[in-house]
mmCIF file of C-alpha atoms and ligand atoms in Angstrom:
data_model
loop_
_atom_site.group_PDB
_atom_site.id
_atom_site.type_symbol
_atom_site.label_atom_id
_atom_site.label_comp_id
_atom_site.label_asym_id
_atom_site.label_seq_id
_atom_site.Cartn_x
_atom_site.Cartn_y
_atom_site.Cartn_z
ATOM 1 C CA UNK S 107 111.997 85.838 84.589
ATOM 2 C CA UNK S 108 114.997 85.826 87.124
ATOM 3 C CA UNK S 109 117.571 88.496 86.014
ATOM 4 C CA UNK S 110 120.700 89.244 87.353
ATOM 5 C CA UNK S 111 122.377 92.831 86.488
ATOM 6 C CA UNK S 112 125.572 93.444 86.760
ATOM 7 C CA UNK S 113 128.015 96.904 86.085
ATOM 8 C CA UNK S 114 130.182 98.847 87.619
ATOM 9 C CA UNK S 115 128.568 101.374 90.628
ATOM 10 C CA UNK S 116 126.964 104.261 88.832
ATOM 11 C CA UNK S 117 126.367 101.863 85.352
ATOM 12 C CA UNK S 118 122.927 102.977 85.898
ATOM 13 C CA UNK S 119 121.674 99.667 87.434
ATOM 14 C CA UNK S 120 119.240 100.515 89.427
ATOM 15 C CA UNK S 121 117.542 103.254 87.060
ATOM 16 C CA UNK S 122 116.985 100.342 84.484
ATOM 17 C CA UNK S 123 116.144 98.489 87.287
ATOM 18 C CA UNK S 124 113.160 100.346 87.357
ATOM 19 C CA UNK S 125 111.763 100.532 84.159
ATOM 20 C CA UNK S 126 112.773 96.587 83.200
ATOM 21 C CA UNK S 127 110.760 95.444 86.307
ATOM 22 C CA UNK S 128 107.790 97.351 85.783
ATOM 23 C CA UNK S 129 107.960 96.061 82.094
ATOM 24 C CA UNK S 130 108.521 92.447 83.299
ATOM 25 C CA UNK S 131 105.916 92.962 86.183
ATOM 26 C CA UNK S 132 108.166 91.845 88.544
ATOM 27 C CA UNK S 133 109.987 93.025 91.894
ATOM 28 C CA UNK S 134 113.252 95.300 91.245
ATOM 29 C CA UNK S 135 115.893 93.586 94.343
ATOM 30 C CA UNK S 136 118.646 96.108 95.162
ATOM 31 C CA UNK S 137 120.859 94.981 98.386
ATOM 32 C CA UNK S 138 121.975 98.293 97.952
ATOM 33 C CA UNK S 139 118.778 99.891 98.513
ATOM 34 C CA UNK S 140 117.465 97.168 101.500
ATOM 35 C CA UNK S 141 120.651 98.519 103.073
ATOM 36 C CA UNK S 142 120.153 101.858 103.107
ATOM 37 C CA UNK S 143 116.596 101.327 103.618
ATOM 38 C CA UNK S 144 117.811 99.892 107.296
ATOM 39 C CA UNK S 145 120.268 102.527 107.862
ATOM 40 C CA UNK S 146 117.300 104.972 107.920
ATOM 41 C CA UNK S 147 115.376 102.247 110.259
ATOM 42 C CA UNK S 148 118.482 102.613 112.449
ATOM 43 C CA UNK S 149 118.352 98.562 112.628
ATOM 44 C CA UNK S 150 121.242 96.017 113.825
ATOM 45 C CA UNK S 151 121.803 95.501 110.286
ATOM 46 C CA UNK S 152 121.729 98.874 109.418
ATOM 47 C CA UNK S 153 124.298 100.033 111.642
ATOM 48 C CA UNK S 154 126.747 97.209 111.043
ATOM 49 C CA UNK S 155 126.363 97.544 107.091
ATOM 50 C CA UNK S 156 127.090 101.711 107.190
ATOM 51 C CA UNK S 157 130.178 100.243 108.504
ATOM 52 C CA UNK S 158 131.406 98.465 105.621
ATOM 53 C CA UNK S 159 129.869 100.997 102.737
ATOM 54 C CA UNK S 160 131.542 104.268 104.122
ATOM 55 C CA UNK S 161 134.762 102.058 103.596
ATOM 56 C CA UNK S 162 133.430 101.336 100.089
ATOM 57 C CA UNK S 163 133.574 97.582 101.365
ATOM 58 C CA UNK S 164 131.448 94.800 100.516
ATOM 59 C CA UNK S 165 129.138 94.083 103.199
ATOM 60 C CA UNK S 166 129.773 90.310 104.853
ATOM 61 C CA UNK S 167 128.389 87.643 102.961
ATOM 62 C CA UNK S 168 126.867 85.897 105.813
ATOM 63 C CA UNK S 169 124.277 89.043 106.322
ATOM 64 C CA UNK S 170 124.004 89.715 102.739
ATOM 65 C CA UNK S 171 123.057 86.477 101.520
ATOM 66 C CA UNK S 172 120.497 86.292 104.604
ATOM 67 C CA UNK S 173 119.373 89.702 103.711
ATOM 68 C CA UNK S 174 118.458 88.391 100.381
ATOM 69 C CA UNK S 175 117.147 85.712 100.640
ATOM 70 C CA UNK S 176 114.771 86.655 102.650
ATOM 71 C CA UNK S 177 113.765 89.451 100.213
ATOM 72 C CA UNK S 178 113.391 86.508 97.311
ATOM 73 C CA UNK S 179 110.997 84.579 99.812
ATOM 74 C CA UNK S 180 108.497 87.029 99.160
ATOM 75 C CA UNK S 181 105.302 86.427 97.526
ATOM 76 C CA UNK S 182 105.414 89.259 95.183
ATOM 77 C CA UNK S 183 109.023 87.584 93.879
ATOM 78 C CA UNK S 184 107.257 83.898 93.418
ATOM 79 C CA UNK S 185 107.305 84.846 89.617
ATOM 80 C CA UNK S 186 110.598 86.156 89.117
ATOM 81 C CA UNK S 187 113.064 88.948 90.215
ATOM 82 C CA UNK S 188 114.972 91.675 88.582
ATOM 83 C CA UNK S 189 118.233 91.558 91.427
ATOM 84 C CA UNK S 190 120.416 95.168 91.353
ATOM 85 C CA UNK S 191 123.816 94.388 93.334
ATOM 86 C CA UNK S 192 123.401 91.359 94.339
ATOM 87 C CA UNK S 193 125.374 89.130 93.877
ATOM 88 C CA UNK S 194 128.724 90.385 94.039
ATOM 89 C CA UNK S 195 131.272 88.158 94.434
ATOM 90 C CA UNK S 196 131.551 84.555 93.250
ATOM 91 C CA UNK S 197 130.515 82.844 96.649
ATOM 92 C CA UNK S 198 127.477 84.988 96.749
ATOM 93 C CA UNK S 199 126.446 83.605 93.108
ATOM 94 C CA UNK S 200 127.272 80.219 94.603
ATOM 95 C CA UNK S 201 124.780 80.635 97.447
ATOM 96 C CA UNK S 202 122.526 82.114 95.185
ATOM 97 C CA UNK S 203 122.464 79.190 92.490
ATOM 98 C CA UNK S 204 122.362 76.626 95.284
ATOM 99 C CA UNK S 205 119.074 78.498 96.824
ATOM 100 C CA UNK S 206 117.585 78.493 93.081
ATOM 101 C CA UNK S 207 118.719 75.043 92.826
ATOM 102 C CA UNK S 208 116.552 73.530 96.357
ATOM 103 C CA UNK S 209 113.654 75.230 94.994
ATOM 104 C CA UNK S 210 114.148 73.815 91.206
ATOM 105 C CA UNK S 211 114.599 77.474 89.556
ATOM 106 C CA UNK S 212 117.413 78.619 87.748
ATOM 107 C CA UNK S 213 118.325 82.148 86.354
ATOM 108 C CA UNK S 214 117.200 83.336 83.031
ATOM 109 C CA UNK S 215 119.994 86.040 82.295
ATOM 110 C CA UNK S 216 122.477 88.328 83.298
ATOM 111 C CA UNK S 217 122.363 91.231 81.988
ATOM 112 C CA UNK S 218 126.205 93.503 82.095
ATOM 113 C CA UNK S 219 126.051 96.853 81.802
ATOM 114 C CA UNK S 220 128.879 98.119 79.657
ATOM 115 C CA UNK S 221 130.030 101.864 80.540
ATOM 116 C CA UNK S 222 133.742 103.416 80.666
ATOM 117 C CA UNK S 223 135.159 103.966 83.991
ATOM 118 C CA UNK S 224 135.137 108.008 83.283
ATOM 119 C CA UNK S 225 131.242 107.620 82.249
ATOM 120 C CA UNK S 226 131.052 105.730 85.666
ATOM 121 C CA UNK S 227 132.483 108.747 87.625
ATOM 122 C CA UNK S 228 130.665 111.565 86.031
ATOM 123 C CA UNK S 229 127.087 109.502 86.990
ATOM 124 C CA UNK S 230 128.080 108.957 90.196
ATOM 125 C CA UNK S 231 129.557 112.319 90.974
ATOM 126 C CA UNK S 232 126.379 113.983 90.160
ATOM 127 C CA UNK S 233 123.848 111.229 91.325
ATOM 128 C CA UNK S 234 121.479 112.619 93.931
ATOM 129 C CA UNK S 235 118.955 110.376 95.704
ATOM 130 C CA UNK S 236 115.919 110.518 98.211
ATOM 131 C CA UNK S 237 115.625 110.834 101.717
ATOM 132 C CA UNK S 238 112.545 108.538 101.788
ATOM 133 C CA UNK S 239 113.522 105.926 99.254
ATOM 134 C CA UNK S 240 116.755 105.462 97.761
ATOM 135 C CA UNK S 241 115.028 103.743 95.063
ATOM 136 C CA UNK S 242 114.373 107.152 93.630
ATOM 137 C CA UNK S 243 117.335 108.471 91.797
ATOM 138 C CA UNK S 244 118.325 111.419 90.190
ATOM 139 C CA UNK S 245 121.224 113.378 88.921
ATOM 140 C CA UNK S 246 122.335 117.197 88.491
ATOM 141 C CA UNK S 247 122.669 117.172 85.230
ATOM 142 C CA UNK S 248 121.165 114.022 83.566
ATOM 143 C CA UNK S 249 118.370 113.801 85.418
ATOM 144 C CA UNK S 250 117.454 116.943 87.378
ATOM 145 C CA UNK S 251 113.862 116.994 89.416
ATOM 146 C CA UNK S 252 111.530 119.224 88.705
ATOM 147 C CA UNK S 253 112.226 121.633 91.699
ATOM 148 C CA UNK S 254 115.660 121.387 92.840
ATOM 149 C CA UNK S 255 116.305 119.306 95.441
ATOM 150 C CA UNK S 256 113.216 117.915 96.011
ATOM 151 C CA UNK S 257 112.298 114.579 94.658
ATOM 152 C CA UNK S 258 109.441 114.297 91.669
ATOM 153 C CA UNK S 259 108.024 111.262 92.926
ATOM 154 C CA UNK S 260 107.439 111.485 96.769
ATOM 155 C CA UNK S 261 108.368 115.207 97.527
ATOM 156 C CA UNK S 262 111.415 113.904 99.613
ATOM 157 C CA UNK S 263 114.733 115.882 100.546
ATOM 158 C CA UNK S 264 117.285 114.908 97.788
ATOM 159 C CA UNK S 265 121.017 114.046 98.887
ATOM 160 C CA UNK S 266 124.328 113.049 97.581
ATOM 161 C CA UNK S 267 125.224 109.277 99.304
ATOM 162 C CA UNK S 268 127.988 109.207 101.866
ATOM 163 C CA UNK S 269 129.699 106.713 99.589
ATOM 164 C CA UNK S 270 129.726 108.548 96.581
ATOM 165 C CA UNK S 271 132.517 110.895 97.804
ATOM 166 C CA UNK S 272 135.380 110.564 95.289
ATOM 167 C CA UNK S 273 138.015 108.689 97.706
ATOM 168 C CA UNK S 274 134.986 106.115 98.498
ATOM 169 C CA UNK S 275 134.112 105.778 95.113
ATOM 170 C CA UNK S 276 137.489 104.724 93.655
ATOM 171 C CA UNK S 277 137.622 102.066 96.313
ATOM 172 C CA UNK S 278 134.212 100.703 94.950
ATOM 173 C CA UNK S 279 135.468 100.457 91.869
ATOM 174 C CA UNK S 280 138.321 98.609 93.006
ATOM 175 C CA UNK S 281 135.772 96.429 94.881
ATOM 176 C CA UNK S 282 133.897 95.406 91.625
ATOM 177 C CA UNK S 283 137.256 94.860 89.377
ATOM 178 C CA UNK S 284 138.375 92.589 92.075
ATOM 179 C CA UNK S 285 135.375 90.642 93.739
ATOM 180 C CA UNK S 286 132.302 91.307 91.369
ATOM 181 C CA UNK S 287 133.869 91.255 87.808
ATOM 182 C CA UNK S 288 134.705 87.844 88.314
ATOM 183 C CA UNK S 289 130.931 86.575 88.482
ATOM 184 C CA UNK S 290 130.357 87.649 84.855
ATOM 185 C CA UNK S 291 132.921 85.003 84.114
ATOM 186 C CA UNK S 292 131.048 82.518 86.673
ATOM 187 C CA UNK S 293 127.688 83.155 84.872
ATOM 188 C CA UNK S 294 129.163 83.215 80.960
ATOM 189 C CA UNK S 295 130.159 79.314 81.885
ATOM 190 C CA UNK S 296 126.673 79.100 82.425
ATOM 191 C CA UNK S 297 125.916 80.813 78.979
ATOM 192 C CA UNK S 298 123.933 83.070 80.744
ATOM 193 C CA UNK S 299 125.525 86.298 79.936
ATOM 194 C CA UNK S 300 124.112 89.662 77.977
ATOM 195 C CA UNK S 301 126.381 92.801 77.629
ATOM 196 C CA UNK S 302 124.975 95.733 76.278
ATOM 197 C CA UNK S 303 126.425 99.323 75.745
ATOM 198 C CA UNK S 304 124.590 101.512 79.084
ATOM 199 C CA UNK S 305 125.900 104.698 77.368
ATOM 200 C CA UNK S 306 123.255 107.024 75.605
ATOM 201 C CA UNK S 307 119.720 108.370 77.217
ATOM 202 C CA UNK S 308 118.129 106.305 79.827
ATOM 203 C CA UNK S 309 115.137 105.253 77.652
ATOM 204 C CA UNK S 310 117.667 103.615 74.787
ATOM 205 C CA UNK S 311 119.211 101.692 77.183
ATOM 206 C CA UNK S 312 116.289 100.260 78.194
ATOM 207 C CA UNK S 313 115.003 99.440 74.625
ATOM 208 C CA UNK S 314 117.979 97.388 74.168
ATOM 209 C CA UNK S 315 118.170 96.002 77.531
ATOM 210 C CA UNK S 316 114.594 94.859 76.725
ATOM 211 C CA UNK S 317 115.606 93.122 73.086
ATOM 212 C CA UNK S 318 118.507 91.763 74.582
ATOM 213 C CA UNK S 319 116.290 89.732 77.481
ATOM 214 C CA UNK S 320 113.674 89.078 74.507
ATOM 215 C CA UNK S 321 116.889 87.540 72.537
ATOM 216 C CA UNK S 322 117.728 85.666 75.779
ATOM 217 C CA UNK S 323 114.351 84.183 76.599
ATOM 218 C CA UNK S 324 113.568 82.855 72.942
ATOM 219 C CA UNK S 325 116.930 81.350 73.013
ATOM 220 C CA UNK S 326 116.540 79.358 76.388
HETATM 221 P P1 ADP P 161 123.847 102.150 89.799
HETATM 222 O O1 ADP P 161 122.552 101.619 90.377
HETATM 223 O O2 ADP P 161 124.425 101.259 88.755
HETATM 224 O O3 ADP P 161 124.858 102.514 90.845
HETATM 225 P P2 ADP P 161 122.230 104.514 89.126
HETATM 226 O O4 ADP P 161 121.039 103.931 88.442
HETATM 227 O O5 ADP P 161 122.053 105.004 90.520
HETATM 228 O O6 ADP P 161 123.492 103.495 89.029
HETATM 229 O O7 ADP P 161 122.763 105.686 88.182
HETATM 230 C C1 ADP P 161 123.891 106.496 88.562
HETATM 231 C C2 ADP P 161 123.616 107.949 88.183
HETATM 232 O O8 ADP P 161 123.648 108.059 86.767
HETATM 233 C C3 ADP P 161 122.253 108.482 88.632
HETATM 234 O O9 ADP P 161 122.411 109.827 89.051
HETATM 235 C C4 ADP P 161 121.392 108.381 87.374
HETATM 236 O O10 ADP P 161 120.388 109.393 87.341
HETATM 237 C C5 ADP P 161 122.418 108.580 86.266
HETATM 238 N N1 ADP P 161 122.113 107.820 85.046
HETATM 239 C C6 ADP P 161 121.597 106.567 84.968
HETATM 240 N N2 ADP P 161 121.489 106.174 83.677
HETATM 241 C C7 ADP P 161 121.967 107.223 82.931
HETATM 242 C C8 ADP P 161 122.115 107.458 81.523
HETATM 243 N N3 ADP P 161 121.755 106.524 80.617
HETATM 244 N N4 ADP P 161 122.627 108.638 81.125
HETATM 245 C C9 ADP P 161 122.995 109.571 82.037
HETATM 246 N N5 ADP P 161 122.874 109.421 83.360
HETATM 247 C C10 ADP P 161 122.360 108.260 83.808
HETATM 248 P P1 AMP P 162 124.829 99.950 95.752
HETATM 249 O O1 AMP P 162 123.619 100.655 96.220
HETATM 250 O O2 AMP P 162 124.527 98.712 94.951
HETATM 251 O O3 AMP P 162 125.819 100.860 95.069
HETATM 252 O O4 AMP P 162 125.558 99.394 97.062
HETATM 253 C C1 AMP P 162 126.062 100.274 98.046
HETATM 254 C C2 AMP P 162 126.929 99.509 99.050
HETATM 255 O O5 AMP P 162 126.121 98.535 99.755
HETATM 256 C C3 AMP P 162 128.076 98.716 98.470
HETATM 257 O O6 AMP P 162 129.246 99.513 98.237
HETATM 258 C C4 AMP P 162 128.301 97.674 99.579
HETATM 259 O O7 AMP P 162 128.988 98.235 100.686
HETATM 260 C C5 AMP P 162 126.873 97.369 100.029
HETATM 261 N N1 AMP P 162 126.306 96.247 99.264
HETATM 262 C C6 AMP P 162 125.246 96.296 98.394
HETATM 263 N N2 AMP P 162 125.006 95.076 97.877
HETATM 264 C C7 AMP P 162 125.937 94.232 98.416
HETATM 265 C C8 AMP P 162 126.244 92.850 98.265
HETATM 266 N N3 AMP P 162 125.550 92.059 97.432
HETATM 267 N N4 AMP P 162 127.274 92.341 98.983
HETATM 268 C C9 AMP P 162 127.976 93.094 99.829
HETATM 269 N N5 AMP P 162 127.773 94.405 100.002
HETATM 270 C C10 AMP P 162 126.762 94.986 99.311
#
């Protein structure tokens, strides 16, 4: 399957992310995460992306759509892709359908994640995340590590992102209202569009992710 999710930061995106790829045995795609990934690398990329997300920005398209595609090209993502942030704004979906479309693949779904604003800023408030892979997420309250700190899966420093301070956060927000809410509209033309609730534990929002793609595929 090729999934799309979309929700506003801190929806809990790339925790589903997660657990629906490993169900769907295929790659979890985060921009977010290959970003930060070369911000640790100290790369070119790196260093002119940690540019635009201490602003809360959007990164430029130009890079990002690079960035990704490059990350689809891979062999594990032959099969299908789960993508987490990506894309963002309606030219990115654009370039995105147009790469799909030279290779004769569509997208299966979008999944929106549906979660009040004030929901939005208590999980990102508290989100803590690891040194060596930002992939691994976890949060003060609603998800605390075993030892604090210190992350369950690799043993790696937990932090608080740069871009989660409160002033940098309202800005994102403001980012996805203007720029990304507008691809859900792009992608319900399509008919491609599944919004469930991403309030209650972790594992029941997967559940019903997971019926809601099962819903989706038998109806393609
Ligand atoms: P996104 O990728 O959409 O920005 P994350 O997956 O990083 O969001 O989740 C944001 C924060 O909320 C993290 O600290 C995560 O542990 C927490 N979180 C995710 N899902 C839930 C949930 N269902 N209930 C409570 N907290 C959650
Ligand atoms: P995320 O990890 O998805 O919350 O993304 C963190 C930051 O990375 C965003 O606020 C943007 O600055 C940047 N970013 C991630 N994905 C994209 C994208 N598709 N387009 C532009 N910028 C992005």
């Amino acid at each position: 399957m090729r999934i799309v999710l979309v929700g506003p930061p801190g929806a809990g995106k790339g925790t589903q992310a997660a657990f629906l790829a490993n169900n769907l045995s295929i790659p979890h795609i985060s921009t977010g995460d290959l970003f930060r990934a070369n911000i640790s690398q100290k790369t070119e990329l790196g260093k002119l992306a940690k540019s635009y997300m201490d602003r809360g920005e959007l990164v430029p398209d130009e890079v990002t759509i690079a960035m990704a595609k490059d990350r689809m090209e891979k062999p594990d993502a032959v099969n299908g892709f789960l993508l987490d942030g990506f894309p963002r704004n309606v030219s990115q979906a654009e370039a995105l359908d147009e790469m799909l479309q030279s290779e004769g693949m569509k997208l299966d779904a979008v999944l929106d994640l549906e979660v009040p604003e004030a929901e939005v800023v208590k999980r990102i408030a508290g989100r803590r995340i690891c040194r060596n892979d930002s992939a691994h997420v976890f949060h003060v309250t609603y998800k605390q590590p075993a030892k604090e700190g210190v992350c369950d899966v690799c043993g790696g420093e937990l932090y608080q992102r740069d871009d989660d301070s409160e002033e940098t956060v309202r800005k994102r927000l403001e980012v996805y209202h203007t720029q990304t809410e507008p691809i859900i509209d792009y992608y319900k033309a399509q008919g491609l569009v599944v919004t469930i609730s991403a309030l209650g534990k972790v594992e029941d929002v997967t559940s019903r992710a997971m019926e809601a793609l099962r819903r989706e595929d038998h109806a393609a």
